[in-house]
XYZ file of N, CA and C in Angstrom:
696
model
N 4.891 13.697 35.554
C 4.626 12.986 34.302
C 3.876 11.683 34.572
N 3.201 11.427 33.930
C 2.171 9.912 33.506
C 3.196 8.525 34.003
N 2.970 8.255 34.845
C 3.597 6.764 35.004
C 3.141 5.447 34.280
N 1.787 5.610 33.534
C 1.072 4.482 33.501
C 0.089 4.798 32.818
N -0.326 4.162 31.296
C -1.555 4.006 30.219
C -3.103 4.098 30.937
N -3.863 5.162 31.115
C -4.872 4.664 31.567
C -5.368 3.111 30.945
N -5.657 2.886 29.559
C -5.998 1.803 29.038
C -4.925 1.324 28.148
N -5.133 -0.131 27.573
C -4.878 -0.105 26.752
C -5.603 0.231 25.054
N -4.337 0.414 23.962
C -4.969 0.660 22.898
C -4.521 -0.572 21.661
N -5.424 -0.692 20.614
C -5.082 -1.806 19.337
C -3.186 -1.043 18.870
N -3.182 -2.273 18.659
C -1.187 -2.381 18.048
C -1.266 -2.950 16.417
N -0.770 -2.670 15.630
C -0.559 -3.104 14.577
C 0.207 -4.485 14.792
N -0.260 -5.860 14.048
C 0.651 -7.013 13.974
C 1.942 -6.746 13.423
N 3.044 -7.727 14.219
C 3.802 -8.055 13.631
C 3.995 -8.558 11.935
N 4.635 -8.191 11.356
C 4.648 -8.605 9.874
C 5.695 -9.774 9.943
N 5.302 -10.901 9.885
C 6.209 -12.210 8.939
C 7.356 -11.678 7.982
N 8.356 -12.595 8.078
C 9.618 -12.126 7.289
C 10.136 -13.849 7.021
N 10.159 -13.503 5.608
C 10.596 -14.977 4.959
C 11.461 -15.698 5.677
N 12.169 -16.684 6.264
C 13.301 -16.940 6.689
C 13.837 -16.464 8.004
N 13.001 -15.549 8.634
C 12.748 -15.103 9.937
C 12.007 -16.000 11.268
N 12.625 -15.797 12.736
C 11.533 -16.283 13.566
C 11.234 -15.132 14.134
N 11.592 -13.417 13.806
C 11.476 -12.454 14.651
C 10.332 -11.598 13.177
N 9.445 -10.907 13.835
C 8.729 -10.234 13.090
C 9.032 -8.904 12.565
N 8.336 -8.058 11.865
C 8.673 -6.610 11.566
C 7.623 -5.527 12.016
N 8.378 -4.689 12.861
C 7.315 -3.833 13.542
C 7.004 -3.244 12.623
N 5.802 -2.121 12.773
C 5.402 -1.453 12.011
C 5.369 -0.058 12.574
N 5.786 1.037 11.823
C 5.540 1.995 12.460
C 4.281 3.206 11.821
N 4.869 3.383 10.438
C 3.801 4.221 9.109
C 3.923 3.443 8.339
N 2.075 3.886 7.757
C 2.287 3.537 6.274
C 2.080 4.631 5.917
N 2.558 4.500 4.587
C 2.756 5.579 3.139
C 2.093 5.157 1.922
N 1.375 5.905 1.433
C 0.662 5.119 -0.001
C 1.416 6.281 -1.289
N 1.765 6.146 -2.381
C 1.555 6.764 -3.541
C 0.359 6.280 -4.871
N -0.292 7.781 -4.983
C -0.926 7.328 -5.489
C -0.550 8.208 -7.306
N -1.490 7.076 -8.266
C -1.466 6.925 -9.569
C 0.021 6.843 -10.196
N 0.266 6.095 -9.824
C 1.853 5.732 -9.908
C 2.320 4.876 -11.042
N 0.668 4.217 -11.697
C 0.303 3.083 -12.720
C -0.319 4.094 -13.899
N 0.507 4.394 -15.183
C -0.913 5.077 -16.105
C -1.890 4.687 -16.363
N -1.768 3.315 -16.488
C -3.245 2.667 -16.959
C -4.379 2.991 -16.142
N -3.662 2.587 -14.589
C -4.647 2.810 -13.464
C -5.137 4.447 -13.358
N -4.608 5.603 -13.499
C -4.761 6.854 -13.523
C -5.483 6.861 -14.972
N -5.600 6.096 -16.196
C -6.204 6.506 -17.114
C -7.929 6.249 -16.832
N -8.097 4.707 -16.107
C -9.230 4.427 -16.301
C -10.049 5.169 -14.776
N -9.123 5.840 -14.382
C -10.004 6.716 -13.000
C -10.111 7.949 -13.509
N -9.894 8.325 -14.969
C -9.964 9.755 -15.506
C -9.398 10.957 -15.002
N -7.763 10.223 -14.336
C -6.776 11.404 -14.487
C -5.429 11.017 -15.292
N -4.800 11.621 -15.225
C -3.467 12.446 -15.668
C -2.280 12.055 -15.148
N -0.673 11.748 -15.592
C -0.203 11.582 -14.579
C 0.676 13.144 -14.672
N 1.080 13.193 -13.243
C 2.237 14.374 -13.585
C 3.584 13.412 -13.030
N 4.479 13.705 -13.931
C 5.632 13.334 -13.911
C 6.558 13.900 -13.307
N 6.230 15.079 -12.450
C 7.222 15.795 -12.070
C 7.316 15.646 -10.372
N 6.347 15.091 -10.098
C 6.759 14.538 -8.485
C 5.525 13.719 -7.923
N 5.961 12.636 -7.365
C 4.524 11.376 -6.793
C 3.873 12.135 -5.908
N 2.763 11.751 -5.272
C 2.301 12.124 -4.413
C 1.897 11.134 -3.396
N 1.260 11.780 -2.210
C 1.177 10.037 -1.406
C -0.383 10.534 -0.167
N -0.535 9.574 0.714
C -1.480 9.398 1.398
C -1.128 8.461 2.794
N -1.957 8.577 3.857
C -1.565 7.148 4.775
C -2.806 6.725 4.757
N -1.972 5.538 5.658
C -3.397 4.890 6.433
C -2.627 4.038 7.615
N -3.795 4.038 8.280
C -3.357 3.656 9.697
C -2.660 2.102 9.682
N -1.402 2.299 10.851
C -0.612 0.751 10.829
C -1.830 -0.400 11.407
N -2.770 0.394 12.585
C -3.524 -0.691 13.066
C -4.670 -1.311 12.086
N -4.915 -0.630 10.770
C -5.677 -1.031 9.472
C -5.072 -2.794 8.842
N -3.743 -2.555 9.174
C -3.177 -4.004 8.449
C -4.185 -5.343 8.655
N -3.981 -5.984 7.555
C -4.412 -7.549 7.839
C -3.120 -8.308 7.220
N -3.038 -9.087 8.045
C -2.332 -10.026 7.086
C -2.544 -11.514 6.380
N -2.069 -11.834 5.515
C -2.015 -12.763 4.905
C -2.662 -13.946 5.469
N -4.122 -14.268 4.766
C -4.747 -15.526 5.494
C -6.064 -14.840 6.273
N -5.904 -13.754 6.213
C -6.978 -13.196 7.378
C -8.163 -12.703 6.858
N -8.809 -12.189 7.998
C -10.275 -11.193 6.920
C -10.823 -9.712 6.998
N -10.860 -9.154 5.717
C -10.786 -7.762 6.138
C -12.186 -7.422 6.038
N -12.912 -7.267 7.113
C -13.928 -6.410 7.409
C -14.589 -5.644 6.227
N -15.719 -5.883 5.287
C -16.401 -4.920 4.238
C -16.707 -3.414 5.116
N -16.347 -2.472 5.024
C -15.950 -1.140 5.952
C -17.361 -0.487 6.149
N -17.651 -0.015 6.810
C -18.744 1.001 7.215
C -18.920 1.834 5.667
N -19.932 2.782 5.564
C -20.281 4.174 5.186
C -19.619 4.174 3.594
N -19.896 2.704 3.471
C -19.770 2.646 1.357
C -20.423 1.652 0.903
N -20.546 1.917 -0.441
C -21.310 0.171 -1.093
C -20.732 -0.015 -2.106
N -19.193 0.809 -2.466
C -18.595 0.778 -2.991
C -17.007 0.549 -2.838
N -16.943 -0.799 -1.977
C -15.448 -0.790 -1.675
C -14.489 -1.364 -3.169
N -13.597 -0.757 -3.595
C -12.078 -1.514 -4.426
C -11.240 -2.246 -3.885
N -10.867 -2.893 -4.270
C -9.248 -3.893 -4.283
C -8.271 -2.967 -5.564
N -7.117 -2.707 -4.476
C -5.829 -2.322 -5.362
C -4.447 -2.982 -4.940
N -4.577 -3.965 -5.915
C -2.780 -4.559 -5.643
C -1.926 -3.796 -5.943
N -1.193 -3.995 -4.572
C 0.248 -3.283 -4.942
C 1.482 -4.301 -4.525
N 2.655 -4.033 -4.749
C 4.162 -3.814 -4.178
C 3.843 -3.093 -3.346
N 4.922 -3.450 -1.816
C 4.928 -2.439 -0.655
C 6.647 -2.717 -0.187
N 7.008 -1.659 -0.179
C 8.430 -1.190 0.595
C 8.773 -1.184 1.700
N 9.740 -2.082 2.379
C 9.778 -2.192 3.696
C 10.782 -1.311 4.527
N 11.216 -0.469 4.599
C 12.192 0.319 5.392
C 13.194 -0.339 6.661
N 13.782 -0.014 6.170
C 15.005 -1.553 7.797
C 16.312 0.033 7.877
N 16.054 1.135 7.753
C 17.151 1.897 8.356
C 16.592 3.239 7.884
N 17.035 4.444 8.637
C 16.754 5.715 8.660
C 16.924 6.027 7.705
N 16.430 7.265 7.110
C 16.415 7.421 5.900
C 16.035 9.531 5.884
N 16.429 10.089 5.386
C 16.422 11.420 5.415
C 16.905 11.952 4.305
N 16.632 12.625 3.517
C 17.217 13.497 2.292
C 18.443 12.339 1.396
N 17.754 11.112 1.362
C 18.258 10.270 0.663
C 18.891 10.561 -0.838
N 19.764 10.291 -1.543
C 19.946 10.268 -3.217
C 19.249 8.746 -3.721
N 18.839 9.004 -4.853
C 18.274 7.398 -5.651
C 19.249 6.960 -5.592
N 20.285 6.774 -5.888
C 21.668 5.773 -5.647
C 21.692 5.285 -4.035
N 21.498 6.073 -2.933
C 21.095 5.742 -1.656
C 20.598 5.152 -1.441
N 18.657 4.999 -2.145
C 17.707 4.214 -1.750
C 17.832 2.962 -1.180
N 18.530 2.551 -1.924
C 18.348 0.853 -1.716
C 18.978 -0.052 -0.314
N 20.065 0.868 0.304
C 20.581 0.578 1.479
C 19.910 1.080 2.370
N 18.501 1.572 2.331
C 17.604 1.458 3.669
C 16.237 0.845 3.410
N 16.065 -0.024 2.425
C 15.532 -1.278 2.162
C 15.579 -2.422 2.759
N 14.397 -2.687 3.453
C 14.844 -4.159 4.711
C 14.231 -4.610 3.707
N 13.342 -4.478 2.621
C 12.907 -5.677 2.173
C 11.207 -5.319 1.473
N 10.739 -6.187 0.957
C 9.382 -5.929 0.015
C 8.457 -7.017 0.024
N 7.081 -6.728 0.070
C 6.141 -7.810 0.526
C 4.764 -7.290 -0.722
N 3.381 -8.480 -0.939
C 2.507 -7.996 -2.207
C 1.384 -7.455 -0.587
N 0.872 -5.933 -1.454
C -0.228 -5.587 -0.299
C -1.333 -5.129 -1.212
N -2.278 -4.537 -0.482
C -3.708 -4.376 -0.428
C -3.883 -3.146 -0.224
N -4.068 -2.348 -1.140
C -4.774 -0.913 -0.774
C -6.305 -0.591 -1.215
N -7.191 -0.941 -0.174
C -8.401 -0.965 0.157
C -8.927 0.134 -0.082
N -9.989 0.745 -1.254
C -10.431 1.955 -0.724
C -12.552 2.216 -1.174
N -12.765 3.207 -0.102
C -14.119 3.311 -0.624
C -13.765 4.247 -1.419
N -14.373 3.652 -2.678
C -14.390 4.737 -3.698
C -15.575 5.313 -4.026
N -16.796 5.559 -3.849
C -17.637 6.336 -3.707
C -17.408 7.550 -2.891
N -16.576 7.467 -1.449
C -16.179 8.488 -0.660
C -15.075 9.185 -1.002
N -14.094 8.529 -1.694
C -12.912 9.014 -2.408
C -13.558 10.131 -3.353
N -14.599 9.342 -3.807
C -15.238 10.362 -5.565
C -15.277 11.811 -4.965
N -16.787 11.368 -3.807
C -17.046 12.677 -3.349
C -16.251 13.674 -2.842
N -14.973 13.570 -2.268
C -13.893 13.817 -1.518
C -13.773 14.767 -2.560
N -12.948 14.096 -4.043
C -12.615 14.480 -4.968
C -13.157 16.089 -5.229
N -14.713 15.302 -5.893
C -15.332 16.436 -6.269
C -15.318 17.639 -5.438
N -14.853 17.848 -4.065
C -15.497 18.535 -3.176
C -14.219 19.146 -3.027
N -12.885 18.639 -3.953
C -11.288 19.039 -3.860
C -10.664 19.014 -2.027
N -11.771 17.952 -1.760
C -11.476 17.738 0.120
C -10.429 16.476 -0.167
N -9.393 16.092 1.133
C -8.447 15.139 1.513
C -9.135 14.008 1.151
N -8.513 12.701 1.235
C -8.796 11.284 0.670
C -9.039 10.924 1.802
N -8.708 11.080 3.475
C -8.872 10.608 4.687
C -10.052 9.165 4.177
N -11.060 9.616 4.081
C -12.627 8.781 4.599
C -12.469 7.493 3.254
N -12.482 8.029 2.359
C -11.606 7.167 1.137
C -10.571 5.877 1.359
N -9.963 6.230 2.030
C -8.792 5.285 2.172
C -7.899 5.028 3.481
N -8.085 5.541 4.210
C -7.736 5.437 5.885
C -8.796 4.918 6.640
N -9.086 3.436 6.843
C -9.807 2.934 7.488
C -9.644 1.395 8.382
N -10.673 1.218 9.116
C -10.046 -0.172 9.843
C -9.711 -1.244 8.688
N -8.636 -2.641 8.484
C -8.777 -3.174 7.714
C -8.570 -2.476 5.995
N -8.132 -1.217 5.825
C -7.767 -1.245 5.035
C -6.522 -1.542 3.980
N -5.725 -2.423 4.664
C -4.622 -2.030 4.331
C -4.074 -4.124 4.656
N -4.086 -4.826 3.304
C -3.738 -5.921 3.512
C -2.490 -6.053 3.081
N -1.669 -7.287 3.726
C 0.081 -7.438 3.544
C 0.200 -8.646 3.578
N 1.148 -9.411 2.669
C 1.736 -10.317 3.281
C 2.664 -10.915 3.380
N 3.578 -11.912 4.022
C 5.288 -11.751 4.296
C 5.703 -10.588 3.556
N 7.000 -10.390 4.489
C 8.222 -9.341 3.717
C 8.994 -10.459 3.303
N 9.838 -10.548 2.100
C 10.998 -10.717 1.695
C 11.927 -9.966 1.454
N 13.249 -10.438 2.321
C 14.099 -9.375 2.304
C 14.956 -8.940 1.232
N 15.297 -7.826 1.078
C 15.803 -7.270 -0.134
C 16.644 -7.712 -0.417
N 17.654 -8.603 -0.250
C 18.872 -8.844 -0.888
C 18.436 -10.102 -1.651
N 16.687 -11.135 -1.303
C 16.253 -11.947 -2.293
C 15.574 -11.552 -3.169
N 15.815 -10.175 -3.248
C 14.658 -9.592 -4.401
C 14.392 -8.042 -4.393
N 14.781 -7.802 -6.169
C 15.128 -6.782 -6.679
C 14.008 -6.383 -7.979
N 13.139 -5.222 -7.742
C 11.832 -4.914 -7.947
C 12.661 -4.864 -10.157
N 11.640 -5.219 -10.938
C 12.318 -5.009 -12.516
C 11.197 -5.145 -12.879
N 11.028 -6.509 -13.725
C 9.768 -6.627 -14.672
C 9.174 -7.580 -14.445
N 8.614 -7.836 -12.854
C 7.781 -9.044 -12.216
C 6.791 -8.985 -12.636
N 5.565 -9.698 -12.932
C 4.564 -9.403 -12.796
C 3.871 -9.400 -11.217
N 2.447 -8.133 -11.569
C 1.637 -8.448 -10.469
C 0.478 -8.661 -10.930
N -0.220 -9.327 -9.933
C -1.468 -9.655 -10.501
C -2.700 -9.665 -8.864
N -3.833 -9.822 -9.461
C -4.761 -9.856 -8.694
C -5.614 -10.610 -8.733
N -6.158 -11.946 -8.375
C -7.672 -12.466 -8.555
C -8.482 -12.590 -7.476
N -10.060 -12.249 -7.826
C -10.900 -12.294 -6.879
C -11.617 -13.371 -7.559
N -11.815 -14.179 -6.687
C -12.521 -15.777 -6.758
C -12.020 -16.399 -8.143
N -10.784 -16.414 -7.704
C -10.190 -17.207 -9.030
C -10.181 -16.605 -10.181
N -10.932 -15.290 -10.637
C -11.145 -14.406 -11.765
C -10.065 -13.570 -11.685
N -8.858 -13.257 -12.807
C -7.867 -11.918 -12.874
C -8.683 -11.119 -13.329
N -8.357 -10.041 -11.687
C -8.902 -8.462 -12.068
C -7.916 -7.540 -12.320
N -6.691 -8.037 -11.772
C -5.301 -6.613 -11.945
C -4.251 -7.434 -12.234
N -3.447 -6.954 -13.274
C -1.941 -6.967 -13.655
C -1.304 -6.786 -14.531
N -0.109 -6.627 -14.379
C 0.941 -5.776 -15.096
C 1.939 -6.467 -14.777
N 3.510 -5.441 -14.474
C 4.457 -5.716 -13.799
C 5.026 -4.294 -13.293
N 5.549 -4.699 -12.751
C 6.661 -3.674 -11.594
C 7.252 -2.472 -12.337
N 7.404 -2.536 -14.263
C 8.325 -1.983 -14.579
C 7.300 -0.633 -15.139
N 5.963 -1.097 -15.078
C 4.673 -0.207 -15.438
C 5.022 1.006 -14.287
N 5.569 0.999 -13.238
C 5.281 2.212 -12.019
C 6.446 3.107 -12.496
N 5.566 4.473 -12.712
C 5.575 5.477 -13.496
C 6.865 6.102 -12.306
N 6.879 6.122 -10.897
C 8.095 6.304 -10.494
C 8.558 5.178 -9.959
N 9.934 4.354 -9.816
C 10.971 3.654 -9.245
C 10.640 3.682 -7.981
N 11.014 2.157 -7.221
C 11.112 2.334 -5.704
C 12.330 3.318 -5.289
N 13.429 3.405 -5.770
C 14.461 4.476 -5.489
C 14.138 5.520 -5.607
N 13.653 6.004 -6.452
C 12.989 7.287 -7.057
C 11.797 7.504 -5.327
N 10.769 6.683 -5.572
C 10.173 6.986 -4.194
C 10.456 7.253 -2.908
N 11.806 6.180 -3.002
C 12.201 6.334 -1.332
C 12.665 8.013 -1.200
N 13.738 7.946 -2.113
C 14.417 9.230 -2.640
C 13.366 10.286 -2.032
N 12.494 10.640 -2.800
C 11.324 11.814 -2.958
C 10.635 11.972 -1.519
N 10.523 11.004 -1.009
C 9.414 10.443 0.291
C 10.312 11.143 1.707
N 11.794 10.551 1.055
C 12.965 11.159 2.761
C 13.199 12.463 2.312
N 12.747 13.407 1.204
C 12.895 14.948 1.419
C 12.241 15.346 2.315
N 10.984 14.579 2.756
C 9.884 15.529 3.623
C 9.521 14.346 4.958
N 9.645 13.447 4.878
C 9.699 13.125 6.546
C 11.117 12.045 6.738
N 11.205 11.679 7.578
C 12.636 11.201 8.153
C 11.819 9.742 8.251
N 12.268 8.798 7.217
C 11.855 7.614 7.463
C 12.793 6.679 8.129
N 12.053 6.321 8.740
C 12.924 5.344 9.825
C 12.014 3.711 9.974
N 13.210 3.041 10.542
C 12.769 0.921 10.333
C 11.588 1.007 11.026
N 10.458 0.335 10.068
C 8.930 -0.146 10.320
C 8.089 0.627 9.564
N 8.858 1.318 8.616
C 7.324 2.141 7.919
C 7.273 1.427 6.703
N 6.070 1.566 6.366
C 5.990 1.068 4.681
C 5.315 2.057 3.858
N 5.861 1.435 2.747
C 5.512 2.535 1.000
C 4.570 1.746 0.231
N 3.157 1.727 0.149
C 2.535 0.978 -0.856
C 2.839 1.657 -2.011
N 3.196 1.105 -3.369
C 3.879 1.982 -4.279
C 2.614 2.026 -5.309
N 1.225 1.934 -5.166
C 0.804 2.042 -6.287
C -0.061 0.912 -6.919
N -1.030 1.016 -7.868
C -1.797 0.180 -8.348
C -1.669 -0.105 -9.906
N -1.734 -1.320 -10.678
C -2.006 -1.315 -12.229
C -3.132 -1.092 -12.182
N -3.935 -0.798 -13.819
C -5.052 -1.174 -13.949
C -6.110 -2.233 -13.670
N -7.305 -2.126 -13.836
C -7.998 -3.037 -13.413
C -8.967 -3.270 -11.518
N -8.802 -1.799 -11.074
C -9.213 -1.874 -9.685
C -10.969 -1.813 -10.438
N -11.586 -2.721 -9.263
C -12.752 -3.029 -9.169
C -13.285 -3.371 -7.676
N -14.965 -3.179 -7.275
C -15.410 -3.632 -6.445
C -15.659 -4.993 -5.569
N -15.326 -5.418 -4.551
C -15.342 -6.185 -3.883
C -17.221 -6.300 -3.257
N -17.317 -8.010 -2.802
C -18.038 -7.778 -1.507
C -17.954 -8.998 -1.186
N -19.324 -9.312 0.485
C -18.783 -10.103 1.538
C -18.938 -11.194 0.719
N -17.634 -12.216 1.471
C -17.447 -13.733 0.753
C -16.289 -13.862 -0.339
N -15.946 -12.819 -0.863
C -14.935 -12.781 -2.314
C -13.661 -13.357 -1.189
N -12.921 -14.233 -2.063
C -11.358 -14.456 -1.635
C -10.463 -13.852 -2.759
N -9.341 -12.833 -2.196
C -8.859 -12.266 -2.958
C -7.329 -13.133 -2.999
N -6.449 -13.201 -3.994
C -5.211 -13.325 -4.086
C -4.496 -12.651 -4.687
N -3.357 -11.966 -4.463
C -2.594 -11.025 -4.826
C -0.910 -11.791 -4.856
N -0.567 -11.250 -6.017
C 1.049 -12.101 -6.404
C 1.912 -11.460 -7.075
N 3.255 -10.891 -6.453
C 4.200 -10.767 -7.416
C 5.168 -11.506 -7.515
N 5.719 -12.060 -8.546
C 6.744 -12.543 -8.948
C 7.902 -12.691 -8.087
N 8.260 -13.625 -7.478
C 9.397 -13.415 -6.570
C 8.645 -13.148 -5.175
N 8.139 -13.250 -4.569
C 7.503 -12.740 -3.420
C 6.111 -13.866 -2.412
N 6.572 -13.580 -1.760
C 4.844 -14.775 -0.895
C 3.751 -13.965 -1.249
N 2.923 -14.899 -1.787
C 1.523 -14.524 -2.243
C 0.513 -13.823 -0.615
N -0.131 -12.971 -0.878
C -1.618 -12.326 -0.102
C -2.716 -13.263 -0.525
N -3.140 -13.255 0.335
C -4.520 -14.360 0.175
C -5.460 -13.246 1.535
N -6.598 -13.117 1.256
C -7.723 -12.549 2.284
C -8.627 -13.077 2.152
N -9.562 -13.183 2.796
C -11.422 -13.138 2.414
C -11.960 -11.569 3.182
N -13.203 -11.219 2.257
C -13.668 -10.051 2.763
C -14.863 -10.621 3.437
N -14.806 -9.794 4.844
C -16.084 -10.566 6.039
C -17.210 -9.789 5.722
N -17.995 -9.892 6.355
C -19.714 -9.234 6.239
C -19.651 -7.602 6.625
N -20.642 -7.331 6.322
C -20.733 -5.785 6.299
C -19.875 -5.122 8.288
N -19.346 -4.251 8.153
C -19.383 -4.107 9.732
C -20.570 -3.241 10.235
């Protein structure tokens, strides 16, 4: 057997934790998507109510809070989508919604980045979201706060790019529950401490480019702050 890494490879950062001097690893992320009607109305779908659906993207994609996310290769059409993101702090497997909440380390405001021109085509072509939304820098976060300071209801979230509100609502708009998600999410993989759940977008996703400073805020929670850098 292998004694030794030929090289090394990129690591996902540590995530900040309110009141913490120790960080939060990361292991997966998890996205659900159209989880917002508004947001599923003005992208000209539907919701189905009968079970979420979801997507990843890579842990080494994160930025965090303060930092700059790279305008991505192979679009001229990048979005900003604020979300709520779910922090996982214990195993989790064929959970009940009454369960959920005791494998909750905690909840932070994130960034689900996507080219949506490549998403479209994806679409049309009834091909995976991969090129869409799994990319370097896609995926902004910032602090976790831990769950026992905060319990997801009727926060608002919001979004501004250069001081302009482009997204918000509140928490109580997501068409499924963080319990409901965790619930649904541990039927089919075994979640365990360091993964996260972006739960979703309100209305109002729009295009970004280089120079915009974005801020993202929910209620109860440390604000996201980014700038988007120059083309890569």
């Amino acid at each position: 057997m292998p004694t030794a890494p030929l090289f090394a490879v990129p690591q996902s950062p540590l995530l900040p934790v309110e009141g913490l001097a120790q960080g939060f690893p990361i292991h997966r992320i998890f996205c659900v998507g159209r989880n917002y009607a508004a947001h599923a109305a003005e992208m000209g779908n539907t919701i189905d109510r009968a079970a979420p659906f979801y997507f990843t993207k890579p842990p080494t994609g994160l930025v965090l809070s303060g930092g700059t996310m790279t305008y991505p290769p192979g679009t001229e059409d990048c979005h900003h989508e604020i979300e709520l993101v779910i922090a996982i702090g214990a195993p989790a497997f064929r959970v009940s919604v009454e369960e959920a909440a005791r494998v909750i380390f905690g909840y932070a405001v994130g960034l689900d980045m996507t080219r949506r021109d490549l998403q479209q085509a994806a679409k049309d072509k009834q091909r995976p979201w991969d090129m869409g939304k799994s990319f370097e820098d896609s995926a902004g976060i910032g602090p976790i706060t831990q769950a026992a300071e905060f319990s997801p209801g009727r926060q608002r979230i919001e979004l501004t790019v250069n001081d302009t509100i482009r997204q918000e609502g509140e928490l109580s708009d997501m068409v499924w529950s963080v319990p409901e998600i965790v619930s649904h999410l541990s039927r089919y993989y075994h979640l365990t401490p360091g993964d996260l759940i972006y739960t979703g977008t309100p209305s109002g996703v729009g295009p970004v480019q280089p120079g915009d400073r974005l801020v993202g805020t929910v209620e109860g929670l440390a604000p996201l702050t980014v700038t988007i850098g120059p083309a890569a």
